[in-house]
Amino acid sequence: MSLLQAFAAVQPLSESAQQLLAAAIVEKDYPKGHVLLPFGQIPAYMHYLVKGAGRIYYLRDGLDVTDYLALDQQFIGAVPALITQSPSHKAIELLEDSLLQSIRYATFEELCQQHLEIANLGRKMALFGFLEGQQRVEDLRFLSAAERYEELLRKHPTITQRIPLKHLASFLGTTQVSLSRIRSGKQ
Amino acid sequence: MSLLQAFAAVQPLSESAQQLLAAAIVEKDYPKGHVLLPFGQIPAYMHYLVKGAGRIYYLRDGLDVTDYLALDQQFIGAVPALITQSPSHKAIELLEDSLLQSIRYATFEELCQQHLEIANLGRKMALFGFLEGQQRVEDLRFLSAAERYEELLRKHPTITQRIPLKHLASFLGTTQVSLSRIRSGKQ
DNA sequence: CAAATGCTTTTACATATGTTAAAAAAGCAT
DNA sequence: ATGCTTTTTTAACATATGTAAAAGCATTTG
């Protein structure tokens, strides 16, 4: 599914809205390891991972922390820095060779201020992000590390073949050692 | 600050937009203990707490869990159920005598589909909610229960005089016993 | 006022998870 | 393939936080 199709699935879009958005989308291939956004840079784009994998990460007390993981057909962007247009203390890198469709945030913001359907698209996307965050809070509060791992596997059965375990552990809010214990079953 | 003023602070609003919103807002006093939304009900309103205090809660494994606390000039609503218009598994009750301004969600949704400024208001409110959720995830992941308690006190210095400790503990994702330990300093 | 109900603290104990370090396994490059 | 780096597992130990139960306070209510 393309970014435009993903947009249209969130909010029905007229021809004119689709054309405005399509004109703002750029598609590009990137190699594994490519840094989409380095630390300290003001992010210009919101990205959509047509195919591939990436993560958002940062350093906390000198340790690498994975804040977010995205696989095929998911969005990836340093949202707080994006909407405030301030230097990001989080970085984005690709974990596989990937095909991305990206939209310049400033353009999207302008379109929102001009076009009703696009503003509502933006609204619904933000609402989905909000719901996702709520779910993540609930998972962190009430599920054990083992249960969060199971949940992740349920959603992305092949993720362990694609993403290094240390990143999964960090994303799940636990440690490599704990996750290894969980996988061994010897608890 | 009124709800309309809170709206205008998020997104500049023309006279027409303000009038449309104002017509949809109802203001009312409620006593402490009043249930704004019982379990299983489809929420009709998004609420703004002009003055007072309330909480969103639910039962998890038979235990009362506080999902959200709101004090003066904060929004309170069962957002997931509100936007999906499905029966809420969370309830809302007031913890003090309170003055509320409420807006019917169906009306707000209609206005969003018709009015560009209001759609962008909705978009920005959702974005703020998203950011708040991100912060909460980060706090849960990296702060100890003691640090989360300190943070809460920093934001709302008088909250311990207004909200029972058991609700604070639950909201912070810890237990009454732990929070009591934290407060005693004997760790 | 007294009784009752609800709230907070304390104690004792259990356990999931973190930390550090080292070994084993897997992946990658020359 | 051979070695070099990265990733994963295992081990031993420390600790924050949860659970359960009881006692002490405070608030409400008849």
Short mmCIF file of C-alpha atoms (C1' of nucleotides) in Angstrom, two decimals:
data_model
loop_
_atom_site.label_atom_id
_atom_site.label_comp_id
_atom_site.label_asym_id
_atom_site.label_seq_id
_atom_site.Cartn_x
_atom_site.Cartn_y
_atom_site.Cartn_z
CA MET A 1 0.00 0.00 0.00
CA SER A 2 1.28 3.46 -0.92
CA LEU A 3 1.32 6.49 1.35
CA LEU A 4 -1.52 8.05 -0.61
CA GLN A 5 -3.58 4.92 -0.19
CA ALA A 6 -2.79 4.89 3.52
CA PHE A 7 -3.97 8.50 3.71
CA ALA A 8 -7.17 7.72 1.82
CA ALA A 9 -7.86 4.82 4.17
CA VAL A 10 -7.80 7.22 7.13
CA GLN A 11 -9.93 9.94 5.56
CA PRO A 12 -11.78 9.86 2.22
CA LEU A 13 -10.01 12.28 -0.10
CA SER A 14 -11.30 14.14 -3.14
CA GLU A 15 -9.32 14.20 -6.39
CA SER A 16 -8.02 17.68 -5.59
CA ALA A 17 -6.83 16.65 -2.13
CA GLN A 18 -5.15 13.58 -3.57
CA GLN A 19 -3.37 15.65 -6.19
CA LEU A 20 -2.16 18.17 -3.64
CA LEU A 21 -0.80 15.41 -1.44
CA ALA A 22 0.65 13.40 -4.31
CA ALA A 23 2.62 16.46 -5.43
CA ALA A 24 4.21 16.66 -2.00
CA ILE A 25 5.26 13.02 -1.76
CA VAL A 26 8.73 11.88 -2.72
CA GLU A 27 9.65 8.21 -3.08
CA LYS A 28 13.15 6.90 -2.63
CA ASP A 29 15.17 3.76 -1.90
CA TYR A 30 17.66 3.78 0.98
CA PRO A 31 20.20 1.19 2.09
CA LYS A 32 20.21 -0.55 5.47
CA GLY A 33 21.95 1.60 8.04
CA HIS A 34 21.00 4.88 6.38
CA VAL A 35 20.36 7.65 8.89
CA LEU A 36 17.12 9.40 7.97
CA LEU A 37 17.50 11.91 10.78
CA PRO A 38 20.67 12.51 12.80
CA PHE A 39 20.67 13.77 16.38
CA GLY A 40 20.18 17.51 16.69
CA GLN A 41 18.65 18.06 13.27
CA ILE A 42 15.29 19.70 12.75
CA PRO A 43 13.25 17.06 10.92
CA ALA A 44 11.82 18.18 7.58
CA TYR A 45 9.92 15.06 6.58
CA MET A 46 7.35 12.63 7.84
CA HIS A 47 8.22 9.21 6.44
CA TYR A 48 6.15 6.25 5.38
CA LEU A 49 7.89 2.91 5.12
CA VAL A 50 6.46 1.29 2.00
CA LYS A 51 8.74 -1.68 2.54
CA GLY A 52 11.58 -2.14 4.98
CA ALA A 53 12.30 -1.50 8.64
CA GLY A 54 13.52 1.37 10.76
CA ARG A 55 13.81 2.60 14.30
CA ILE A 56 13.80 5.81 16.29
CA TYR A 57 16.40 5.86 19.03
CA TYR A 58 18.35 8.09 21.38
CA LEU A 59 20.96 7.98 24.07
CA ARG A 60 19.81 7.91 27.66
CA ASP A 61 22.57 7.90 30.26
CA GLY A 62 24.93 6.89 27.48
CA LEU A 63 22.84 3.87 26.55
CA ASP A 64 21.15 3.31 23.20
CA VAL A 65 17.37 3.29 23.67
CA THR A 66 14.96 2.26 20.91
CA ASP A 67 11.91 4.47 21.15
CA TYR A 68 10.00 3.17 18.19
CA LEU A 69 10.14 0.39 15.63
CA ALA A 70 8.44 0.50 12.25
CA LEU A 71 8.05 -2.20 9.62
CA ASP A 72 6.41 -2.25 6.19
CA GLN A 73 3.52 0.17 5.74
CA GLN A 74 4.04 2.05 8.94
CA PHE A 75 4.80 5.70 9.51
CA ILE A 76 8.03 6.78 11.08
CA GLY A 77 8.95 10.25 12.22
CA ALA A 78 10.30 12.19 15.17
CA VAL A 79 6.88 13.67 15.85
CA PRO A 80 7.59 15.98 18.78
CA ALA A 81 10.50 17.66 16.98
CA LEU A 82 8.56 17.61 13.73
CA ILE A 83 5.55 19.52 15.02
CA THR A 84 7.58 21.95 17.08
CA GLN A 85 10.24 22.25 14.36
CA SER A 86 13.01 22.00 16.92
CA PRO A 87 16.26 19.99 16.90
CA SER A 88 15.46 16.35 17.52
CA HIS A 89 17.14 14.57 20.40
CA LYS A 90 16.06 11.35 18.72
CA ALA A 91 17.57 9.89 15.56
CA ILE A 92 16.06 7.66 12.88
CA GLU A 93 17.91 4.88 11.10
CA LEU A 94 16.94 2.11 8.71
CA LEU A 95 17.41 -1.48 9.80
CA GLU A 96 16.87 -2.92 6.30
CA ASP A 97 17.17 -1.75 2.73
CA SER A 98 13.92 0.18 2.45
CA LEU A 99 11.56 1.96 0.10
CA LEU A 100 10.23 5.17 1.59
CA GLN A 101 7.60 7.69 0.67
CA SER A 102 8.12 10.96 2.46
CA ILE A 103 6.17 14.17 2.75
CA ARG A 104 7.65 17.50 3.73
CA TYR A 105 6.07 18.43 7.04
CA ALA A 106 5.93 22.16 6.33
CA THR A 107 4.01 21.41 3.15
CA PHE A 108 1.63 19.10 4.94
CA GLU A 109 1.06 21.73 7.61
CA GLU A 110 0.29 24.34 4.92
CA LEU A 111 -2.13 22.00 3.20
CA CYS A 112 -3.86 21.42 6.53
CA GLN A 113 -4.37 25.16 6.94
CA GLN A 114 -5.86 25.39 3.44
CA HIS A 115 -7.75 22.19 2.78
CA LEU A 116 -10.55 20.83 4.92
CA GLU A 117 -10.12 17.20 3.99
CA ILE A 118 -6.41 17.30 4.60
CA ALA A 119 -6.88 18.98 7.96
CA ASN A 120 -9.23 16.16 8.91
CA LEU A 121 -6.75 13.63 7.62
CA GLY A 122 -4.15 15.19 9.91
CA ARG A 123 -6.61 15.18 12.77
CA LYS A 124 -7.43 11.51 12.40
CA MET A 125 -3.80 10.52 12.03
CA ALA A 126 -3.00 12.36 15.26
CA LEU A 127 -5.93 10.61 16.94
CA PHE A 128 -4.63 7.23 15.84
CA GLY A 129 -1.22 8.13 17.20
CA PHE A 130 -2.88 9.13 20.46
CA LEU A 131 -4.69 5.79 20.71
CA GLU A 132 -1.49 3.92 19.99
CA GLY A 133 0.23 5.82 22.78
CA GLN A 134 -2.60 5.00 25.19
CA GLN A 135 -2.24 1.33 24.36
CA ARG A 136 1.47 1.49 24.93
CA VAL A 137 1.00 3.08 28.35
CA GLU A 138 -1.45 0.35 29.29
CA ASP A 139 0.92 -2.37 28.09
CA LEU A 140 3.81 -0.89 30.05
CA ARG A 141 1.71 -0.61 33.19
CA PHE A 142 0.01 -3.98 33.21
CA LEU A 143 1.86 -6.46 31.08
CA SER A 144 5.03 -8.24 32.10
CA ALA A 145 8.03 -8.04 29.80
CA ALA A 146 7.16 -11.57 28.66
CA GLU A 147 3.61 -10.57 27.80
CA ARG A 148 4.75 -7.48 25.92
CA TYR A 149 7.08 -9.69 23.90
CA GLU A 150 4.23 -12.08 23.09
CA GLU A 151 2.06 -9.14 22.02
CA LEU A 152 4.78 -7.89 19.71
CA LEU A 153 5.16 -11.34 18.17
CA ARG A 154 1.40 -11.55 17.71
CA LYS A 155 1.42 -8.27 15.79
CA HIS A 156 4.64 -8.95 13.85
CA PRO A 157 5.28 -12.71 13.80
CA THR A 158 8.46 -12.35 11.75
CA ILE A 159 9.96 -9.41 13.61
CA THR A 160 12.57 -11.55 15.38
CA GLN A 161 13.99 -12.54 12.02
CA ARG A 162 14.24 -8.92 10.95
CA ILE A 163 15.22 -6.85 13.96
CA PRO A 164 18.13 -7.51 16.36
CA LEU A 165 16.96 -8.72 19.74
CA LYS A 166 18.63 -5.87 21.57
CA HIS A 167 16.42 -3.40 19.74
CA LEU A 168 13.30 -5.42 20.48
CA ALA A 169 14.23 -5.55 24.15
CA SER A 170 14.83 -1.83 24.30
CA PHE A 171 11.63 -1.03 22.41
CA LEU A 172 9.67 -3.24 24.82
CA GLY A 173 11.13 -1.40 27.79
CA THR A 174 13.24 -4.26 29.07
CA THR A 175 16.82 -5.47 28.70
CA GLN A 176 18.57 -7.81 26.33
CA VAL A 177 19.30 -10.12 29.25
CA SER A 178 15.68 -10.25 30.42
CA LEU A 179 14.37 -10.86 26.92
CA SER A 180 16.88 -13.65 26.42
CA ARG A 181 15.68 -15.20 29.69
CA ILE A 182 12.08 -14.88 28.49
CA ARG A 183 12.86 -16.58 25.20
CA SER A 184 14.69 -19.44 26.87
CA GLY A 185 11.58 -20.18 28.93
CA LYS A 186 13.75 -20.78 32.01
CA GLN A 187 12.12 -18.27 34.26
CA MET B 1 -9.91 30.14 31.58
CA SER B 2 -13.00 28.99 29.72
CA LEU B 3 -13.18 26.14 27.23
CA LEU B 4 -13.53 28.58 24.36
CA GLN B 5 -10.42 30.42 25.52
CA ALA B 6 -8.57 27.12 25.80
CA PHE B 7 -9.61 26.32 22.23
CA ALA B 8 -8.49 29.73 20.98
CA ALA B 9 -5.12 29.26 22.68
CA VAL B 10 -4.57 26.08 20.65
CA GLN B 11 -5.69 27.46 17.30
CA PRO B 12 -6.62 31.06 16.39
CA LEU B 13 -10.35 31.11 15.74
CA SER B 14 -12.45 33.51 13.66
CA GLU B 15 -15.66 35.00 15.04
CA SER B 16 -17.71 32.49 13.09
CA ALA B 17 -15.76 29.54 14.41
CA GLN B 18 -16.06 30.86 17.95
CA GLN B 19 -19.80 31.27 17.59
CA LEU B 20 -20.25 27.77 16.22
CA LEU B 21 -18.25 26.32 19.10
CA ALA B 22 -19.86 28.51 21.75
CA ALA B 23 -23.30 27.31 20.65
CA ALA B 24 -22.22 23.72 21.25
CA ILE B 25 -20.81 24.25 24.75
CA VAL B 26 -22.87 23.61 27.86
CA GLU B 27 -21.73 24.71 31.31
CA LYS B 28 -22.84 23.01 34.49
CA ASP B 29 -21.98 22.49 38.16
CA TYR B 30 -21.68 18.97 39.51
CA PRO B 31 -21.15 17.67 43.03
CA LYS B 32 -18.18 15.63 44.20
CA GLY B 33 -18.73 11.98 43.45
CA HIS B 34 -20.88 12.62 40.40
CA VAL B 35 -20.38 10.03 37.69
CA LEU B 36 -19.93 11.81 34.37
CA LEU B 37 -19.71 8.54 32.47
CA PRO B 38 -20.64 5.12 33.84
CA PHE B 39 -19.07 1.87 32.64
CA GLY B 40 -20.51 0.56 29.40
CA GLN B 41 -22.01 3.85 28.23
CA ILE B 42 -21.18 5.42 24.87
CA PRO B 43 -19.75 8.83 25.80
CA ALA B 44 -21.57 11.77 24.23
CA TYR B 45 -19.45 14.63 25.56
CA MET B 46 -15.90 15.82 25.79
CA HIS B 47 -15.51 17.66 29.08
CA TYR B 48 -13.41 20.59 30.20
CA LEU B 49 -12.88 21.05 33.89
CA VAL B 50 -13.12 24.81 34.45
CA LYS B 51 -12.60 24.23 38.16
CA GLY B 52 -12.53 21.03 40.13
CA ALA B 53 -11.05 17.57 39.85
CA GLY B 54 -11.94 14.28 38.24
CA ARG B 55 -10.55 10.94 37.25
CA ILE B 56 -10.96 8.25 34.62
CA TYR B 57 -10.84 4.74 36.04
CA TYR B 58 -11.66 1.15 35.36
CA LEU B 59 -11.50 -2.28 36.89
CA ARG B 60 -8.56 -4.47 36.03
CA ASP B 61 -8.59 -7.92 37.59
CA GLY B 62 -11.18 -6.62 40.01
CA LEU B 63 -8.95 -3.74 41.12
CA ASP B 64 -9.74 -0.05 40.72
CA VAL B 65 -7.21 1.53 38.37
CA THR B 66 -6.95 5.28 37.85
CA ASP B 67 -6.14 5.90 34.22
CA TYR B 68 -6.17 9.67 34.23
CA LEU B 69 -6.40 12.56 36.65
CA ALA B 70 -7.55 16.04 35.70
CA LEU B 71 -7.54 19.24 37.71
CA ASP B 72 -8.68 22.79 36.95
CA GLN B 73 -8.49 23.78 33.30
CA GLN B 74 -7.80 20.36 31.96
CA PHE B 75 -9.77 18.24 29.53
CA ILE B 76 -11.28 14.97 30.60
CA GLY B 77 -12.91 12.40 28.36
CA ALA B 78 -12.86 8.71 27.52
CA VAL B 79 -11.18 9.44 24.20
CA PRO B 80 -10.97 5.95 22.66
CA ALA B 81 -14.68 5.28 23.26
CA LEU B 82 -15.53 8.85 22.28
CA ILE B 83 -13.92 8.72 18.86
CA THR B 84 -15.09 5.21 18.09
CA GLN B 85 -18.51 5.87 19.68
CA SER B 86 -18.44 2.53 21.42
CA PRO B 87 -19.34 1.57 25.01
CA SER B 88 -16.61 2.76 27.34
CA HIS B 89 -14.90 0.28 29.59
CA LYS B 90 -13.65 3.25 31.54
CA ALA B 91 -15.75 5.47 33.81
CA ILE B 92 -15.35 9.12 34.78
CA GLU B 93 -16.14 10.53 38.21
CA LEU B 94 -15.60 13.86 39.90
CA LEU B 95 -13.35 14.02 42.95
CA GLU B 96 -14.45 17.54 43.95
CA ASP B 97 -17.45 19.77 43.43
CA SER B 98 -16.69 20.99 39.92
CA LEU B 99 -17.68 23.42 37.21
CA LEU B 100 -17.62 21.81 33.77
CA GLN B 101 -17.94 23.01 30.22
CA SER B 102 -18.83 20.20 27.88
CA ILE B 103 -19.15 19.86 24.15
CA ARG B 104 -21.13 17.16 22.41
CA TYR B 105 -18.62 15.08 20.50
CA ALA B 106 -20.91 14.38 17.53
CA THR B 107 -21.35 18.13 17.11
CA PHE B 108 -17.64 18.78 17.34
CA GLU B 109 -17.00 16.06 14.78
CA GLU B 110 -19.55 17.63 12.40
CA LEU B 111 -17.99 21.04 12.85
CA CYS B 112 -14.59 19.54 12.04
CA GLN B 113 -15.96 18.17 8.78
CA GLN B 114 -17.35 21.59 7.87
CA HIS B 115 -15.03 24.20 9.25
CA LEU B 116 -11.34 24.45 8.44
CA GLU B 117 -10.29 26.25 11.61
CA ILE B 118 -12.17 23.82 13.80
CA ALA B 119 -10.66 20.85 11.98
CA ASN B 120 -7.23 22.29 12.68
CA LEU B 121 -8.21 22.90 16.28
CA GLY B 122 -9.12 19.22 16.53
CA ARG B 123 -5.89 18.27 14.83
CA LYS B 124 -3.75 20.26 17.23
CA MET B 125 -5.60 19.01 20.28
CA ALA B 126 -5.01 15.44 19.14
CA LEU B 127 -1.34 16.25 18.59
CA PHE B 128 -1.05 17.62 22.12
CA GLY B 129 -2.69 14.47 23.43
CA PHE B 130 -0.21 12.43 21.44
CA LEU B 131 2.74 14.33 22.92
CA GLU B 132 1.37 13.90 26.42
CA GLY B 133 1.08 10.17 25.82
CA GLN B 134 4.69 10.03 24.57
CA GLN B 135 5.85 11.76 27.72
CA ARG B 136 3.91 9.35 29.86
CA VAL B 137 5.48 6.37 28.12
CA GLU B 138 8.92 7.84 28.69
CA ASP B 139 8.18 8.51 32.36
CA LEU B 140 6.91 4.96 32.88
CA ARG B 141 9.95 3.51 31.17
CA PHE B 142 12.71 5.52 32.75
CA LEU B 143 11.58 7.12 35.97
CA SER B 144 11.24 5.29 39.25
CA ALA B 145 7.93 5.48 41.10
CA ALA B 146 9.57 8.05 43.39
CA GLU B 147 10.62 10.21 40.45
CA ARG B 148 7.20 10.00 38.86
CA TYR B 149 5.71 11.16 42.15
CA GLU B 150 8.14 14.09 42.30
CA GLU B 151 7.24 15.02 38.72
CA LEU B 152 3.57 15.00 39.57
CA LEU B 153 4.15 17.22 42.59
CA ARG B 154 6.19 19.57 40.45
CA LYS B 155 3.29 19.93 38.01
CA HIS B 156 0.56 20.05 40.66
CA PRO B 157 2.07 21.06 44.00
CA THR B 158 -1.26 20.89 45.82
CA ILE B 159 -2.50 17.65 44.35
CA THR B 160 -1.87 15.65 47.52
CA GLN B 161 -4.27 17.91 49.37
CA ARG B 162 -6.95 17.36 46.76
CA ILE B 163 -6.73 13.77 45.56
CA PRO B 164 -6.65 10.65 47.73
CA LEU B 165 -3.24 9.02 47.74
CA LYS B 166 -4.54 5.72 46.45
CA HIS B 167 -5.65 7.42 43.25
CA LEU B 168 -2.30 9.14 42.86
CA ALA B 169 -0.50 5.84 43.34
CA SER B 170 -2.67 4.12 40.78
CA PHE B 171 -2.35 6.98 38.30
CA LEU B 172 1.42 6.87 38.67
CA GLY B 173 1.45 3.16 37.94
CA THR B 174 2.50 2.06 41.42
CA THR B 175 0.76 0.93 44.61
CA GLN B 176 -0.52 2.70 47.68
CA VAL B 177 2.06 0.85 49.76
CA SER B 178 4.96 1.85 47.53
CA LEU B 179 3.87 5.46 47.41
CA SER B 180 3.52 5.53 51.17
CA ARG B 181 7.06 4.13 51.44
CA ILE B 182 8.27 6.80 49.04
CA ARG B 183 6.64 9.58 51.03
CA SER B 184 8.06 8.32 54.30
CA GLY B 185 11.55 8.56 52.83
CA LYS B 186 12.50 5.23 54.40
CA GLN B 187 13.55 3.45 51.27
"C1'" DC C 1 -21.15 11.21 70.19
"C1'" DA C 2 -20.35 6.82 68.65
"C1'" DA C 3 -20.00 3.67 65.16
"C1'" DA C 4 -18.69 2.80 60.81
"C1'" DT C 5 -16.45 3.42 56.84
"C1'" DG C 6 -12.68 4.71 54.25
"C1'" DC C 7 -7.74 6.18 53.91
"C1'" DT C 8 -2.83 5.78 55.04
"C1'" DT C 9 1.03 3.66 57.05
"C1'" DT C 10 3.83 -0.12 58.59
"C1'" DT C 11 5.69 -4.76 58.55
"C1'" DA C 12 7.20 -9.01 56.52
"C1'" DC C 13 7.92 -11.51 52.63
"C1'" DA C 14 7.99 -12.83 47.52
"C1'" DT C 15 9.53 -11.98 42.91
"C1'" DA C 16 10.27 -9.92 38.52
"C1'" DT C 17 13.60 -7.46 36.54
"C1'" DG C 18 18.00 -4.89 36.41
"C1'" DT C 19 23.29 -5.13 36.52
"C1'" DT C 20 27.71 -6.89 35.54
"C1'" DA C 21 30.64 -10.06 33.51
"C1'" DA C 22 31.92 -13.75 30.70
"C1'" DA C 23 31.09 -17.41 27.46
"C1'" DA C 24 28.87 -19.04 23.28
"C1'" DA C 25 26.97 -18.28 18.81
"C1'" DA C 26 26.22 -15.89 14.71
"C1'" DG C 27 27.29 -12.67 11.14
"C1'" DC C 28 30.64 -10.20 8.28
"C1'" DA C 29 34.79 -8.97 5.95
"C1'" DT C 30 39.52 -9.63 4.17
"C1'" DA D 1 37.85 -20.42 5.15
"C1'" DT D 2 39.99 -17.41 9.00
"C1'" DG D 3 39.71 -14.20 11.95
"C1'" DC D 4 37.08 -10.02 13.78
"C1'" DT D 5 33.04 -7.96 15.26
"C1'" DT D 6 28.50 -8.09 16.76
"C1'" DT D 7 24.77 -10.47 18.85
"C1'" DT D 8 22.80 -13.67 22.08
"C1'" DT D 9 22.91 -16.53 26.02
"C1'" DT D 10 24.11 -17.88 30.66
"C1'" DA D 11 25.41 -17.09 35.38
"C1'" DA D 12 25.51 -14.78 39.88
"C1'" DC D 13 23.92 -11.21 42.45
"C1'" DA D 14 21.36 -6.73 43.82
"C1'" DT D 15 17.15 -4.23 44.32
"C1'" DA D 16 12.92 -1.89 43.41
"C1'" DT D 17 8.45 -2.90 43.71
"C1'" DG D 18 4.49 -5.96 44.40
"C1'" DT D 19 1.40 -8.65 47.81
"C1'" DA D 20 -0.95 -9.54 52.02
"C1'" DA D 21 -2.31 -8.44 56.48
"C1'" DA D 22 -2.89 -5.58 60.28
"C1'" DA D 23 -2.84 -1.40 62.83
"C1'" DG D 24 -3.47 3.54 63.17
"C1'" DC D 25 -5.86 7.80 61.62
"C1'" DA D 26 -9.32 10.51 59.67
"C1'" DT D 27 -13.96 11.47 57.90
"C1'" DT D 28 -18.50 10.74 57.45
"C1'" DT D 29 -23.05 9.55 59.07
"C1'" DG D 30 -26.94 8.10 61.75
#
